[in-house]
PDB file of C-alpha atoms in Angstrom:
ATOM      1  CA  VAL A 780     140.581 137.835 180.912  1.00 94.00           C
ATOM      2  CA  ILE A 781     137.532 135.591 180.877  1.00 97.00           C
ATOM      3  CA  HIS A 782     134.486 137.367 179.438  1.00 98.00           C
ATOM      4  CA  ARG A 783     131.186 136.238 180.987  1.00 98.00           C
ATOM      5  CA  ILE A 784     127.766 137.380 179.855  1.00 98.00           C
ATOM      6  CA  VAL A 785     124.272 136.060 180.447  1.00 98.00           C
ATOM      7  CA  ILE A 786     121.368 136.907 178.176  1.00 98.00           C
ATOM      8  CA  ASP A 787     118.110 137.295 180.123  1.00 98.00           C
ATOM      9  CA  ALA A 788     115.690 135.895 177.524  1.00 98.00           C
ATOM     10  CA  THR A 789     112.170 136.949 178.457  1.00 97.00           C
ATOM     11  CA  SER A 790     110.308 137.603 175.219  1.00 96.00           C
ATOM     12  CA  ASP A 791     109.226 135.869 172.051  1.00 96.00           C
ATOM     13  CA  GLU A 792     110.192 138.920 169.968  1.00 96.00           C
ATOM     14  CA  THR A 793     111.931 138.054 166.713  1.00 96.00           C
ATOM     15  CA  THR A 794     114.468 139.892 164.586  1.00 95.00           C
ATOM     16  CA  PRO A 795     114.018 140.657 160.869  1.00 93.00           C
ATOM     17  CA  THR A 796     115.755 137.317 160.164  1.00 90.00           C
ATOM     18  CA  GLY A 797     113.007 135.508 162.103  1.00 92.00           C
ATOM     19  CA  SER A 798     115.176 134.364 165.006  1.00 95.00           C
ATOM     20  CA  ASN A 799     114.349 135.083 168.623  1.00 98.00           C
ATOM     21  CA  ARG A 800     116.069 138.364 169.490  1.00 97.00           C
ATOM     22  CA  HIS A 801     117.702 136.960 172.639  1.00 98.00           C
ATOM     23  CA  LEU A 802     119.171 133.954 170.840  1.00 98.00           C
ATOM     24  CA  GLU A 803     120.451 136.223 168.102  1.00 97.00           C
ATOM     25  CA  ALA A 804     122.050 138.448 170.769  1.00 97.00           C
ATOM     26  CA  ALA A 805     123.889 135.415 172.151  1.00 98.00           C
ATOM     27  CA  ALA A 806     125.126 134.514 168.661  1.00 97.00           C
ATOM     28  CA  ARG A 807     126.183 138.117 168.094  1.00 97.00           C
ATOM     29  CA  ALA A 808     128.190 138.093 171.350  1.00 97.00           C
ATOM     30  CA  VAL A 809     130.011 134.892 170.374  1.00 98.00           C
ATOM     31  CA  ASN A 810     130.761 136.299 166.906  1.00 97.00           C
ATOM     32  CA  LEU A 811     131.898 139.711 168.194  1.00 97.00           C
ATOM     33  CA  TYR A 812     134.377 138.183 170.616  1.00 97.00           C
ATOM     34  CA  ALA A 813     135.675 135.903 167.850  1.00 97.00           C
ATOM     35  CA  MET A 814     136.058 138.883 165.474  1.00 98.00           C
ATOM     36  CA  ALA A 815     137.970 140.706 168.212  1.00 98.00           C
ATOM     37  CA  GLY A 816     140.408 137.789 168.415  1.00 98.00           C
ATOM     38  CA  VAL A 817     139.338 136.594 171.865  1.00 98.00           C
ATOM     39  CA  PRO A 818     140.023 132.861 172.113  1.00 97.00           C
ATOM     40  CA  PRO A 819     136.804 130.819 172.514  1.00 95.00           C
ATOM     41  CA  GLU A 820     138.058 129.415 175.814  1.00 96.00           C
ATOM     42  CA  ASN A 821     138.028 132.977 177.211  1.00 98.00           C
ATOM     43  CA  VAL A 822     134.362 133.584 176.385  1.00 98.00           C
ATOM     44  CA  ARG A 823     131.446 132.302 178.444  1.00 98.00           C
ATOM     45  CA  VAL A 824     127.953 133.065 177.162  1.00 98.00           C
ATOM     46  CA  ALA A 825     124.790 131.798 178.818  1.00 98.00           C
ATOM     47  CA  VAL A 826     121.114 132.264 177.964  1.00 98.00           C
ATOM     48  CA  VAL A 827     118.389 131.976 180.595  1.00 98.00           C
ATOM     49  CA  MET A 828     114.962 131.524 178.981  1.00 98.00           C
ATOM     50  CA  HIS A 829     111.780 132.288 180.892  1.00 98.00           C
ATOM     51  CA  GLY A 830     108.397 133.912 180.504  1.00 97.00           C
ATOM     52  CA  LYS A 831     107.405 134.226 176.858  1.00 97.00           C
ATOM     53  CA  ALA A 832     110.799 132.815 175.840  1.00 98.00           C
ATOM     54  CA  ALA A 833     110.247 129.507 177.681  1.00 98.00           C
ATOM     55  CA  PRO A 834     108.858 127.695 174.591  1.00 98.00           C
ATOM     56  CA  LEU A 835     112.292 128.153 172.962  1.00 98.00           C
ATOM     57  CA  ALA A 836     113.532 125.407 175.274  1.00 98.00           C
ATOM     58  CA  LEU A 837     111.126 122.805 173.912  1.00 98.00           C
ATOM     59  CA  SER A 838     112.412 119.909 171.850  1.00 98.00           C
ATOM     60  CA  ASP A 839     111.407 119.939 168.203  1.00 98.00           C
ATOM     61  CA  ALA A 840     108.846 117.156 168.762  1.00 98.00           C
ATOM     62  CA  SER A 841     107.391 118.829 171.868  1.00 98.00           C
ATOM     63  CA  TYR A 842     107.189 122.205 170.130  1.00 98.00           C
ATOM     64  CA  GLN A 843     105.286 120.628 167.236  1.00 98.00           C
ATOM     65  CA  ARG A 844     102.985 118.670 169.551  1.00 97.00           C
ATOM     66  CA  LEU A 845     102.300 121.500 172.023  1.00 97.00           C
ATOM     67  CA  LEU A 846     102.343 124.544 169.755  1.00 97.00           C
ATOM     68  CA  GLY A 847     101.321 123.039 166.427  1.00 97.00           C
ATOM     69  CA  SER A 848     104.220 124.206 164.283  1.00 96.00           C
ATOM     70  CA  PRO A 849     107.887 123.406 163.669  1.00 97.00           C
ATOM     71  CA  HIS A 850     110.362 124.904 166.147  1.00 97.00           C
ATOM     72  CA  PRO A 851     111.415 128.206 164.524  1.00 96.00           C
ATOM     73  CA  ASP A 852     114.713 128.484 166.415  1.00 97.00           C
ATOM     74  CA  ALA A 853     115.959 124.881 166.380  1.00 97.00           C
ATOM     75  CA  GLU A 854     118.876 125.697 164.089  1.00 97.00           C
ATOM     76  CA  ILE A 855     120.200 128.694 166.044  1.00 97.00           C
ATOM     77  CA  ILE A 856     119.859 126.770 169.320  1.00 98.00           C
ATOM     78  CA  ALA A 857     121.913 123.899 167.876  1.00 97.00           C
ATOM     79  CA  GLU A 858     124.547 126.354 166.617  1.00 97.00           C
ATOM     80  CA  LEU A 859     124.735 128.163 169.961  1.00 98.00           C
ATOM     81  CA  HIS A 860     125.133 124.857 171.788  1.00 98.00           C
ATOM     82  CA  LYS A 861     127.864 123.805 169.344  1.00 97.00           C
ATOM     83  CA  ALA A 862     129.623 127.139 170.018  1.00 96.00           C
ATOM     84  CA  GLY A 863     129.653 126.427 173.754  1.00 97.00           C
ATOM     85  CA  VAL A 864     126.806 128.704 174.806  1.00 98.00           C
ATOM     86  CA  GLU A 865     125.102 127.397 177.944  1.00 98.00           C
ATOM     87  CA  LEU A 866     121.317 127.318 177.629  1.00 98.00           C
ATOM     88  CA  PHE A 867     119.000 127.257 180.630  1.00 98.00           C
ATOM     89  CA  VAL A 868     115.230 127.371 181.027  1.00 98.00           C
ATOM     90  CA  CYS A 869     113.274 128.384 184.094  1.00 98.00           C
ATOM     91  CA  GLY A 870     111.642 125.366 185.709  1.00 98.00           C
ATOM     92  CA  GLN A 871     108.875 127.603 187.036  1.00 98.00           C
ATOM     93  CA  SER A 872     108.047 128.836 183.531  1.00 98.00           C
ATOM     94  CA  ILE A 873     108.013 125.265 182.206  1.00 98.00           C
ATOM     95  CA  ALA A 874     105.620 124.163 184.970  1.00 97.00           C
ATOM     96  CA  HIS A 875     103.438 127.292 184.669  1.00 97.00           C
ATOM     97  CA  ARG A 876     102.906 126.609 180.957  1.00 97.00           C
ATOM     98  CA  GLY A 877     101.999 122.968 181.608  1.00 97.00           C
ATOM     99  CA  TYR A 878     105.115 121.556 179.955  1.00 98.00           C
ATOM    100  CA  ALA A 879     106.901 118.530 181.389  1.00 97.00           C
ATOM    101  CA  PRO A 880     110.646 118.341 182.075  1.00 97.00           C
ATOM    102  CA  GLY A 881     110.818 115.720 179.312  1.00 97.00           C
ATOM    103  CA  ASP A 882     109.577 118.336 176.823  1.00 98.00           C
ATOM    104  CA  VAL A 883     112.841 120.300 177.179  1.00 98.00           C
ATOM    105  CA  ARG A 884     115.409 119.847 174.399  1.00 98.00           C
ATOM    106  CA  LYS A 885     118.672 118.083 175.229  1.00 97.00           C
ATOM    107  CA  GLU A 886     120.815 121.195 174.675  1.00 97.00           C
ATOM    108  CA  VAL A 887     118.951 123.069 177.429  1.00 98.00           C
ATOM    109  CA  THR A 888     119.406 122.635 181.175  1.00 98.00           C
ATOM    110  CA  LEU A 889     116.296 122.870 183.334  1.00 98.00           C
ATOM    111  CA  ALA A 890     117.000 125.377 186.140  1.00 98.00           C
ATOM    112  CA  LEU A 891     115.075 125.692 189.385  1.00 98.00           C
ATOM    113  CA  SER A 892     114.024 129.178 188.310  1.00 98.00           C
ATOM    114  CA  ALA A 893     115.226 132.067 186.176  1.00 98.00           C
ATOM    115  CA  MET A 894     115.615 134.181 189.305  1.00 98.00           C
ATOM    116  CA  THR A 895     117.979 131.744 190.999  1.00 98.00           C
ATOM    117  CA  LYS A 896     119.946 130.917 187.826  1.00 98.00           C
ATOM    118  CA  LEU A 897     120.442 134.596 186.949  1.00 98.00           C
ATOM    119  CA  GLU A 898     121.594 135.328 190.505  1.00 98.00           C
ATOM    120  CA  GLU A 899     123.945 132.336 190.492  1.00 98.00           C
ATOM    121  CA  LEU A 900     125.525 133.353 187.203  1.00 98.00           C
ATOM    122  CA  GLN A 901     125.899 136.978 188.288  1.00 98.00           C
ATOM    123  CA  ALA A 902     127.472 135.859 191.577  1.00 98.00           C
ATOM    124  CA  THR A 903     130.126 134.019 189.525  1.00 98.00           C
ATOM    125  CA  GLY A 904     131.020 137.067 187.443  1.00 98.00           C
ATOM    126  CA  TYR A 905     128.517 137.073 184.587  1.00 98.00           C
ATOM    127  CA  ALA A 906     127.269 140.461 183.382  1.00 98.00           C
ATOM    128  CA  ILE A 907     123.557 140.426 182.599  1.00 97.00           C
ATOM    129  CA  ILE A 908     122.328 141.531 179.178  1.00 94.00           C
ATOM    130  CA  PRO A 909     118.558 142.132 179.121  1.00 87.00           C
TER     131      PRO A 909
END
């Protein structure tokens, strides 16, 4: 069985540890499947960032330049990427906020929109986690 989940990351809400709650949910999913003995090749986790979560997709330099502080989630994003989590950002959200495609970090894929990426992933068997 291949387990497929997509985290619909829409908010900038953080957990008590200071990480974005959606990114932490993705990490929790990866860890839970590993604890259950599911081989990593049988787990597919994706995160689609949009709305208030769109700034998560910024590179460290762009985050600093555009938002005036260090990227608070750079470490968890790097760890998720290393664990095979696919990271996407809504191109509409990037444009709406005045960011350029070049502002997006290398671990994140720029999608046409969150709506189309979420639909595409669901059409290929991903269960959506809000």
